[in-house]
Amino acid sequence: RIVTMEMKEKKNTIQSVERAISILKCFENHQRLGITEISKMLALHKSTAFGLVGTLEYHGLLEQDADGKYRLGIELFRLGTHVQIDLRNIVLPYLDELLRQCQETVNLVIREKGNVVYIEKKESPHSMRICTKVGQSLPMYCTAVGKAIMAALPGTELEEILEDTEFTKYTENTLQSPEQVKQQVEEIRKAGYAVDREELEYGLVCVGAAILDLNGYPLGAISVSGPATRMTEELIARSGKLLHEYAGQARRKL
């Protein structure tokens, strides 16, 4: 919830720093905002908001799009990767267990705007493996982990992502519109996990589940992926059940 900038007396706090922090928090439920929108949300004079936003942009904490609106900057993501160490440490034992039980490649991803970034991967013992790598960024709408995260997002945030998404057709199975994504999102919410059936790459099937914080907001997602020849309907269902279970256990340890 965004509060107005009627600054109360607080010990050891600096007004301008508090205002800058409040500007960044405006983007919790909005992917992109303009100066006028920010100033109204925080009851700030437009010139004050302009100066603060400019400073945040200079330091890479905000980025400006061609239409003049702002989004969170890559510097925040870089700093945030240090925080993700705790998430990785919590999830690693579950990835090991998933690998043992499913015998297919397992992954941990976090969200970066409309993409997911792979921050951990454990390879299948089979000789035929999946060609993802740590640090790789892929679109949310055509990956199981991405769709699982989308299904856990607030409605307004999901709408903003879909509005900014350029739908590329990677295969005949790739989702091609916001409406198709929303339809799958409803199915994912009921099932507790998402499935990518050769939507990014022919021959690749992936099952994913989101890891939520205590407020129900997605911090990332875990997945099991393998060749379509090995990812039978039975394995997809079993992987989905395990992913949902382990994501829930990881949430309780956050």
PDB file of C-alpha atoms in Angstrom, residues 75-238:
ATOM      1  CA  GLU A  75      20.953  -2.350 -10.875  1.00  0.00           C
ATOM      2  CA  LEU A  76      18.198  -3.396  -8.483  1.00  0.00           C
ATOM      3  CA  PHE A  77      18.260  -6.871 -10.034  1.00  0.00           C
ATOM      4  CA  ARG A  78      22.064  -7.025  -9.669  1.00  0.00           C
ATOM      5  CA  LEU A  79      21.831  -6.098  -6.006  1.00  0.00           C
ATOM      6  CA  GLY A  80      18.882  -8.443  -5.561  1.00  0.00           C
ATOM      7  CA  THR A  81      20.886 -11.451  -6.711  1.00  0.00           C
ATOM      8  CA  HIS A  82      22.812 -11.204  -3.451  1.00  0.00           C
ATOM      9  CA  VAL A  83      19.534 -11.585  -1.559  1.00  0.00           C
ATOM     10  CA  GLN A  84      18.650 -14.633  -3.672  1.00  0.00           C
ATOM     11  CA  ILE A  85      21.467 -16.557  -1.983  1.00  0.00           C
ATOM     12  CA  ASP A  86      19.094 -17.392   0.889  1.00  0.00           C
ATOM     13  CA  LEU A  87      16.385 -18.564  -1.530  1.00  0.00           C
ATOM     14  CA  ARG A  88      18.920 -20.749  -3.349  1.00  0.00           C
ATOM     15  CA  ASN A  89      20.178 -22.286  -0.095  1.00  0.00           C
ATOM     16  CA  ILE A  90      16.632 -23.078   1.021  1.00  0.00           C
ATOM     17  CA  VAL A  91      15.638 -24.612  -2.318  1.00  0.00           C
ATOM     18  CA  LEU A  92      18.790 -26.655  -3.068  1.00  0.00           C
ATOM     19  CA  PRO A  93      17.803 -29.704  -0.954  1.00  0.00           C
ATOM     20  CA  TYR A  94      14.451 -29.838  -2.740  1.00  0.00           C
ATOM     21  CA  LEU A  95      16.161 -29.694  -6.139  1.00  0.00           C
ATOM     22  CA  ASP A  96      18.334 -32.634  -5.086  1.00  0.00           C
ATOM     23  CA  GLU A  97      15.246 -34.596  -4.051  1.00  0.00           C
ATOM     24  CA  LEU A  98      13.410 -33.741  -7.275  1.00  0.00           C
ATOM     25  CA  LEU A  99      16.411 -34.890  -9.299  1.00  0.00           C
ATOM     26  CA  ARG A 100      16.570 -38.146  -7.344  1.00  0.00           C
ATOM     27  CA  GLN A 101      12.872 -38.900  -7.755  1.00  0.00           C
ATOM     28  CA  CYS A 102      12.287 -37.678 -11.322  1.00  0.00           C
ATOM     29  CA  GLN A 103      15.710 -38.331 -12.889  1.00  0.00           C
ATOM     30  CA  GLU A 104      15.290 -35.226 -15.075  1.00  0.00           C
ATOM     31  CA  THR A 105      16.912 -31.769 -15.083  1.00  0.00           C
ATOM     32  CA  VAL A 106      15.720 -29.469 -12.291  1.00  0.00           C
ATOM     33  CA  ASN A 107      15.934 -25.674 -12.165  1.00  0.00           C
ATOM     34  CA  LEU A 108      15.426 -22.655  -9.913  1.00  0.00           C
ATOM     35  CA  VAL A 109      14.512 -19.325 -11.505  1.00  0.00           C
ATOM     36  CA  ILE A 110      13.688 -15.803 -10.403  1.00  0.00           C
ATOM     37  CA  ARG A 111      11.710 -13.182 -12.275  1.00  0.00           C
ATOM     38  CA  GLU A 112      13.266 -10.243 -14.134  1.00  0.00           C
ATOM     39  CA  LYS A 113      10.480  -8.039 -15.544  1.00  0.00           C
ATOM     40  CA  GLY A 114       8.681 -10.179 -18.154  1.00  0.00           C
ATOM     41  CA  ASN A 115      11.369 -12.874 -18.154  1.00  0.00           C
ATOM     42  CA  VAL A 116      12.706 -15.569 -15.867  1.00  0.00           C
ATOM     43  CA  VAL A 117      16.410 -15.951 -15.081  1.00  0.00           C
ATOM     44  CA  TYR A 118      17.906 -19.342 -14.226  1.00  0.00           C
ATOM     45  CA  ILE A 119      19.961 -19.112 -11.018  1.00  0.00           C
ATOM     46  CA  GLU A 120      20.414 -22.837 -10.289  1.00  0.00           C
ATOM     47  CA  LYS A 121      20.380 -26.006 -12.377  1.00  0.00           C
ATOM     48  CA  LYS A 122      21.031 -29.681 -11.670  1.00  0.00           C
ATOM     49  CA  GLU A 123      21.512 -31.944 -14.666  1.00  0.00           C
ATOM     50  CA  SER A 124      19.653 -35.141 -15.417  1.00  0.00           C
ATOM     51  CA  PRO A 125      21.775 -38.307 -15.163  1.00  0.00           C
ATOM     52  CA  HIS A 126      20.580 -39.245 -18.669  1.00  0.00           C
ATOM     53  CA  SER A 127      22.909 -38.586 -21.597  1.00  0.00           C
ATOM     54  CA  MET A 128      20.212 -36.598 -23.446  1.00  0.00           C
ATOM     55  CA  ARG A 129      19.811 -33.357 -21.456  1.00  0.00           C
ATOM     56  CA  ILE A 130      18.180 -29.923 -21.597  1.00  0.00           C
ATOM     57  CA  CYS A 131      20.209 -26.989 -22.906  1.00  0.00           C
ATOM     58  CA  THR A 132      19.404 -24.312 -20.318  1.00  0.00           C
ATOM     59  CA  LYS A 133      22.161 -22.672 -18.296  1.00  0.00           C
ATOM     60  CA  VAL A 134      22.546 -20.574 -15.169  1.00  0.00           C
ATOM     61  CA  GLY A 135      22.165 -16.893 -16.033  1.00  0.00           C
ATOM     62  CA  GLN A 136      19.979 -17.573 -19.062  1.00  0.00           C
ATOM     63  CA  SER A 137      16.911 -15.351 -19.461  1.00  0.00           C
ATOM     64  CA  LEU A 138      13.732 -16.638 -21.152  1.00  0.00           C
ATOM     65  CA  PRO A 139      10.209 -15.222 -21.659  1.00  0.00           C
ATOM     66  CA  MET A 140       7.631 -15.983 -18.991  1.00  0.00           C
ATOM     67  CA  TYR A 141       4.734 -16.782 -21.325  1.00  0.00           C
ATOM     68  CA  CYS A 142       6.364 -19.816 -22.981  1.00  0.00           C
ATOM     69  CA  THR A 143       8.068 -21.444 -19.989  1.00  0.00           C
ATOM     70  CA  ALA A 144       6.484 -23.521 -17.219  1.00  0.00           C
ATOM     71  CA  VAL A 145       8.341 -21.593 -14.507  1.00  0.00           C
ATOM     72  CA  GLY A 146       7.295 -18.279 -16.041  1.00  0.00           C
ATOM     73  CA  LYS A 147       3.651 -19.255 -16.327  1.00  0.00           C
ATOM     74  CA  ALA A 148       3.680 -20.555 -12.741  1.00  0.00           C
ATOM     75  CA  ILE A 149       4.963 -17.166 -11.552  1.00  0.00           C
ATOM     76  CA  MET A 150       2.390 -15.333 -13.694  1.00  0.00           C
ATOM     77  CA  ALA A 151      -0.402 -17.381 -12.131  1.00  0.00           C
ATOM     78  CA  ALA A 152       0.675 -16.198  -8.667  1.00  0.00           C
ATOM     79  CA  LEU A 153       0.908 -12.488  -9.517  1.00  0.00           C
ATOM     80  CA  PRO A 154      -1.770  -9.924  -8.630  1.00  0.00           C
ATOM     81  CA  GLY A 155      -4.181  -9.325 -11.512  1.00  0.00           C
ATOM     82  CA  THR A 156      -3.024  -5.773 -12.263  1.00  0.00           C
ATOM     83  CA  GLU A 157       0.618  -6.821 -12.404  1.00  0.00           C
ATOM     84  CA  LEU A 158      -0.193  -9.734 -14.715  1.00  0.00           C
ATOM     85  CA  GLU A 159      -2.113  -7.369 -17.004  1.00  0.00           C
ATOM     86  CA  GLU A 160       0.861  -4.992 -17.198  1.00  0.00           C
ATOM     87  CA  ILE A 161       3.244  -7.822 -18.099  1.00  0.00           C
ATOM     88  CA  LEU A 162       0.938  -9.122 -20.812  1.00  0.00           C
ATOM     89  CA  GLU A 163       0.480  -5.618 -22.190  1.00  0.00           C
ATOM     90  CA  ASP A 164       4.253  -5.252 -22.605  1.00  0.00           C
ATOM     91  CA  THR A 165       4.853  -8.788 -23.912  1.00  0.00           C
ATOM     92  CA  GLU A 166       5.849  -9.279 -27.548  1.00  0.00           C
ATOM     93  CA  PHE A 167       4.588 -12.762 -28.377  1.00  0.00           C
ATOM     94  CA  THR A 168       7.159 -14.642 -30.436  1.00  0.00           C
ATOM     95  CA  LYS A 169       6.077 -17.941 -31.974  1.00  0.00           C
ATOM     96  CA  TYR A 170       8.858 -20.380 -31.084  1.00  0.00           C
ATOM     97  CA  THR A 171       6.825 -23.474 -31.987  1.00  0.00           C
ATOM     98  CA  GLU A 172       3.292 -24.334 -33.108  1.00  0.00           C
ATOM     99  CA  ASN A 173       2.430 -24.742 -29.408  1.00  0.00           C
ATOM    100  CA  THR A 174       3.607 -21.295 -28.247  1.00  0.00           C
ATOM    101  CA  LEU A 175       0.913 -19.146 -26.647  1.00  0.00           C
ATOM    102  CA  GLN A 176       0.229 -16.167 -28.903  1.00  0.00           C
ATOM    103  CA  SER A 177      -2.027 -13.793 -26.975  1.00  0.00           C
ATOM    104  CA  PRO A 178      -2.851 -12.453 -23.495  1.00  0.00           C
ATOM    105  CA  GLU A 179      -6.155 -14.328 -23.677  1.00  0.00           C
ATOM    106  CA  GLN A 180      -4.399 -17.667 -24.160  1.00  0.00           C
ATOM    107  CA  VAL A 181      -2.073 -16.933 -21.239  1.00  0.00           C
ATOM    108  CA  LYS A 182      -4.989 -15.963 -18.972  1.00  0.00           C
ATOM    109  CA  GLN A 183      -6.797 -19.182 -19.850  1.00  0.00           C
ATOM    110  CA  GLN A 184      -3.759 -21.230 -18.843  1.00  0.00           C
ATOM    111  CA  VAL A 185      -3.257 -19.126 -15.719  1.00  0.00           C
ATOM    112  CA  GLU A 186      -6.692 -20.215 -14.472  1.00  0.00           C
ATOM    113  CA  GLU A 187      -5.794 -23.869 -15.083  1.00  0.00           C
ATOM    114  CA  ILE A 188      -2.436 -23.431 -13.311  1.00  0.00           C
ATOM    115  CA  ARG A 189      -4.095 -21.914 -10.243  1.00  0.00           C
ATOM    116  CA  LYS A 190      -6.393 -24.935  -9.977  1.00  0.00           C
ATOM    117  CA  ALA A 191      -3.647 -27.518 -10.564  1.00  0.00           C
ATOM    118  CA  GLY A 192      -0.936 -25.860  -8.459  1.00  0.00           C
ATOM    119  CA  TYR A 193       1.663 -26.218 -11.204  1.00  0.00           C
ATOM    120  CA  ALA A 194       2.279 -25.227 -14.843  1.00  0.00           C
ATOM    121  CA  VAL A 195       3.272 -27.283 -17.878  1.00  0.00           C
ATOM    122  CA  ASP A 196       5.189 -26.195 -20.978  1.00  0.00           C
ATOM    123  CA  ARG A 197       4.387 -28.719 -23.703  1.00  0.00           C
ATOM    124  CA  GLU A 198       6.983 -27.901 -26.348  1.00  0.00           C
ATOM    125  CA  GLU A 199       6.042 -24.206 -26.284  1.00  0.00           C
ATOM    126  CA  LEU A 200       9.602 -22.879 -26.244  1.00  0.00           C
ATOM    127  CA  GLU A 201      11.360 -25.681 -28.087  1.00  0.00           C
ATOM    128  CA  TYR A 202      10.231 -28.779 -29.944  1.00  0.00           C
ATOM    129  CA  GLY A 203      10.972 -31.904 -27.943  1.00  0.00           C
ATOM    130  CA  LEU A 204      11.162 -30.072 -24.594  1.00  0.00           C
ATOM    131  CA  VAL A 205       8.532 -30.522 -21.870  1.00  0.00           C
ATOM    132  CA  CYS A 206       8.776 -28.720 -18.552  1.00  0.00           C
ATOM    133  CA  VAL A 207       6.720 -28.667 -15.346  1.00  0.00           C
ATOM    134  CA  GLY A 208       7.022 -25.743 -12.908  1.00  0.00           C
ATOM    135  CA  ALA A 209       5.653 -24.427  -9.609  1.00  0.00           C
ATOM    136  CA  ALA A 210       6.031 -20.996  -8.021  1.00  0.00           C
ATOM    137  CA  ILE A 211       7.681 -20.384  -4.655  1.00  0.00           C
ATOM    138  CA  LEU A 212       5.669 -17.821  -2.718  1.00  0.00           C
ATOM    139  CA  ASP A 213       6.582 -15.580   0.168  1.00  0.00           C
ATOM    140  CA  LEU A 214       4.447 -15.417   3.307  1.00  0.00           C
ATOM    141  CA  ASN A 215       2.174 -12.851   1.611  1.00  0.00           C
ATOM    142  CA  GLY A 216       1.579 -15.118  -1.373  1.00  0.00           C
ATOM    143  CA  TYR A 217       3.822 -13.172  -3.774  1.00  0.00           C
ATOM    144  CA  PRO A 218       6.041 -15.251  -6.106  1.00  0.00           C
ATOM    145  CA  LEU A 219       9.770 -15.071  -5.328  1.00  0.00           C
ATOM    146  CA  GLY A 220      10.732 -17.532  -8.045  1.00  0.00           C
ATOM    147  CA  ALA A 221       9.880 -20.996  -9.336  1.00  0.00           C
ATOM    148  CA  ILE A 222      11.288 -24.511  -9.543  1.00  0.00           C
ATOM    149  CA  SER A 223      10.912 -26.948 -12.413  1.00  0.00           C
ATOM    150  CA  VAL A 224      11.516 -30.408 -13.801  1.00  0.00           C
ATOM    151  CA  SER A 225      12.285 -30.555 -17.524  1.00  0.00           C
ATOM    152  CA  GLY A 226      13.167 -33.250 -19.999  1.00  0.00           C
ATOM    153  CA  PRO A 227      12.718 -34.549 -23.547  1.00  0.00           C
ATOM    154  CA  ALA A 228       9.115 -35.134 -24.607  1.00  0.00           C
ATOM    155  CA  THR A 229       9.966 -38.803 -25.194  1.00  0.00           C
ATOM    156  CA  ARG A 230      10.678 -39.260 -21.455  1.00  0.00           C
ATOM    157  CA  MET A 231       8.218 -36.733 -19.994  1.00  0.00           C
ATOM    158  CA  THR A 232       5.176 -38.994 -20.050  1.00  0.00           C
ATOM    159  CA  GLU A 233       1.792 -37.870 -18.717  1.00  0.00           C
ATOM    160  CA  GLU A 234       2.470 -39.964 -15.624  1.00  0.00           C
ATOM    161  CA  LEU A 235       5.826 -38.240 -15.013  1.00  0.00           C
ATOM    162  CA  ILE A 236       4.324 -34.799 -15.693  1.00  0.00           C
ATOM    163  CA  ALA A 237       1.603 -35.405 -13.082  1.00  0.00           C
ATOM    164  CA  ARG A 238       4.055 -36.844 -10.542  1.00  0.00           C
TER     165      ARG A 238
END
